[in-house]
């Protein structure tokens, strides 16, 4: 088993628990002990794309951790919680309900390279301890701002149900185009972000930028690296594999995690040298990162091409 299972992780399941579930299902399917790892932690309160690598694909987990991600998330205005999510204690409130126009006006501030302060309830280590462990003990946690990149940020449209209770605004008033109106209780946005971006912090900062406070009530990852929800399977479908369902229904090949890198066809001599970890010279290709494949289209290694030479970055034992 050398490849990927892309799980549509449900709310309530941790990433480590998801890896454990894959290991269990592989045992039930009679595959024995399989090396398993995940390509990017997904909070238990979040759902969506969780790439799980098996066998030689675990060598690509580092690349997957560094990959950009896309999230849908809903900001609830008026209350900020300690964890910036639906489970934390309320730490601030506001009567301000922003207009859609006001929100649209601040979104460009949060697009591109930005600085953000991670939530106190996060897995970042401070003096060797997880920030969330310190926060749960009631200790003051000072989180340092860090640079991240938001490639795109947009709202997914306004649900009439999100307009403040009792308000009878016209669409133009809700947008704020006619002035004086407002009353948006919540709004769902989509963000394409770099590694290390905290969506909960992004929601907090957007809410504060429009003069309110807020927290995340829904978080769903729709893409991680090259993998999307279209490739993801449910937990029920994963469990069915342990009961005899076809491997082809849940499993993607190792090279599915390499679609964003050009393939390089290797001669038998080059493939043999690279499998041994040797530098191969005399290759006429442009400089850059490639995944080399042999005459049977099997991945041999990630290779770096430079001035006509190929150097192994990560070899695959297939």
Short mmCIF file of N, CA and C in Angstrom, two decimals, residues 1 5 20-32 54 233-251:
data_model
loop_
_atom_site.label_atom_id
_atom_site.label_comp_id
_atom_site.label_asym_id
_atom_site.label_seq_id
_atom_site.Cartn_x
_atom_site.Cartn_y
_atom_site.Cartn_z
N UNK A 1 0.86 -1.19 0.00
CA UNK A 1 0.00 0.00 0.00
C UNK A 1 0.89 1.23 0.00
N UNK A 5 -5.18 7.92 0.97
CA UNK A 5 -6.60 7.90 1.26
C UNK A 5 -6.97 9.33 1.64
N UNK A 20 -5.35 6.63 13.07
CA UNK A 20 -5.61 5.37 13.76
C UNK A 20 -6.71 4.56 13.09
N UNK A 21 -7.74 5.25 12.60
CA UNK A 21 -8.84 4.56 11.92
C UNK A 21 -8.35 3.90 10.63
N UNK A 22 -7.47 4.59 9.89
CA UNK A 22 -6.93 4.02 8.66
C UNK A 22 -6.08 2.79 8.98
N UNK A 23 -5.27 2.87 10.01
CA UNK A 23 -4.46 1.71 10.41
C UNK A 23 -5.34 0.52 10.76
N UNK A 24 -6.41 0.78 11.52
CA UNK A 24 -7.33 -0.29 11.92
C UNK A 24 -7.98 -0.92 10.70
N UNK A 25 -8.45 -0.09 9.78
CA UNK A 25 -9.13 -0.60 8.59
C UNK A 25 -8.16 -1.42 7.73
N UNK A 26 -6.92 -0.98 7.64
CA UNK A 26 -5.93 -1.74 6.87
C UNK A 26 -5.70 -3.12 7.49
N UNK A 27 -5.68 -3.17 8.82
CA UNK A 27 -5.54 -4.48 9.48
C UNK A 27 -6.75 -5.36 9.20
N UNK A 28 -7.94 -4.74 9.29
CA UNK A 28 -9.17 -5.51 9.03
C UNK A 28 -9.21 -6.03 7.60
N UNK A 29 -8.59 -5.27 6.67
CA UNK A 29 -8.57 -5.69 5.26
C UNK A 29 -7.47 -6.72 4.98
N UNK A 30 -6.73 -7.10 6.03
CA UNK A 30 -5.71 -8.12 5.88
C UNK A 30 -4.39 -7.62 5.30
N UNK A 31 -4.15 -6.31 5.42
CA UNK A 31 -2.93 -5.73 4.84
C UNK A 31 -1.76 -5.72 5.81
N UNK A 32 -2.02 -6.12 7.06
CA UNK A 32 -0.96 -6.14 8.04
C UNK A 32 -0.57 -4.73 8.47
N UNK A 54 0.02 6.52 2.91
CA UNK A 54 0.35 5.15 3.28
C UNK A 54 1.64 4.74 2.59
N UNK A 233 -13.34 10.61 0.69
CA UNK A 233 -14.32 9.58 1.03
C UNK A 233 -14.80 9.78 2.47
N UNK A 234 -15.97 9.27 2.74
CA UNK A 234 -16.53 9.38 4.08
C UNK A 234 -15.92 8.34 5.00
N UNK A 235 -16.11 8.54 6.29
CA UNK A 235 -15.65 7.56 7.27
C UNK A 235 -16.36 6.22 7.06
N UNK A 236 -17.63 6.26 6.68
CA UNK A 236 -18.37 5.01 6.42
C UNK A 236 -17.75 4.24 5.26
N UNK A 237 -17.34 4.97 4.21
CA UNK A 237 -16.73 4.31 3.06
C UNK A 237 -15.37 3.73 3.43
N UNK A 238 -14.63 4.45 4.27
CA UNK A 238 -13.36 3.91 4.76
C UNK A 238 -13.58 2.62 5.52
N UNK A 239 -14.56 2.62 6.41
CA UNK A 239 -14.85 1.42 7.20
C UNK A 239 -15.29 0.26 6.32
N UNK A 240 -15.97 0.57 5.21
CA UNK A 240 -16.41 -0.49 4.29
C UNK A 240 -15.23 -1.21 3.66
N UNK A 241 -14.11 -0.50 3.50
CA UNK A 241 -12.91 -1.14 2.95
C UNK A 241 -12.43 -2.26 3.86
N UNK A 242 -12.53 -2.04 5.17
CA UNK A 242 -12.15 -3.08 6.11
C UNK A 242 -13.06 -4.29 6.07
N UNK A 243 -14.27 -4.09 5.49
CA UNK A 243 -15.23 -5.18 5.39
C UNK A 243 -15.27 -5.81 4.01
N UNK A 244 -14.30 -5.45 3.16
CA UNK A 244 -14.19 -6.12 1.87
C UNK A 244 -14.45 -5.27 0.65
N UNK A 245 -14.72 -3.97 0.81
CA UNK A 245 -14.93 -3.10 -0.36
C UNK A 245 -13.66 -3.00 -1.18
N UNK A 246 -13.80 -2.71 -2.47
CA UNK A 246 -12.65 -2.68 -3.38
C UNK A 246 -11.67 -1.57 -3.00
N UNK A 247 -10.39 -1.88 -3.09
CA UNK A 247 -9.34 -0.91 -2.80
C UNK A 247 -9.43 0.29 -3.73
N UNK A 248 -9.83 0.06 -4.97
CA UNK A 248 -9.89 1.13 -5.96
C UNK A 248 -10.90 2.22 -5.59
N UNK A 249 -11.85 1.88 -4.71
CA UNK A 249 -12.88 2.85 -4.33
C UNK A 249 -12.39 3.87 -3.31
N UNK A 250 -11.27 3.58 -2.64
CA UNK A 250 -10.82 4.50 -1.58
C UNK A 250 -9.39 4.96 -1.76
N UNK A 251 -8.65 4.34 -2.67
CA UNK A 251 -7.20 4.50 -2.68
C UNK A 251 -6.74 5.27 -3.92
#
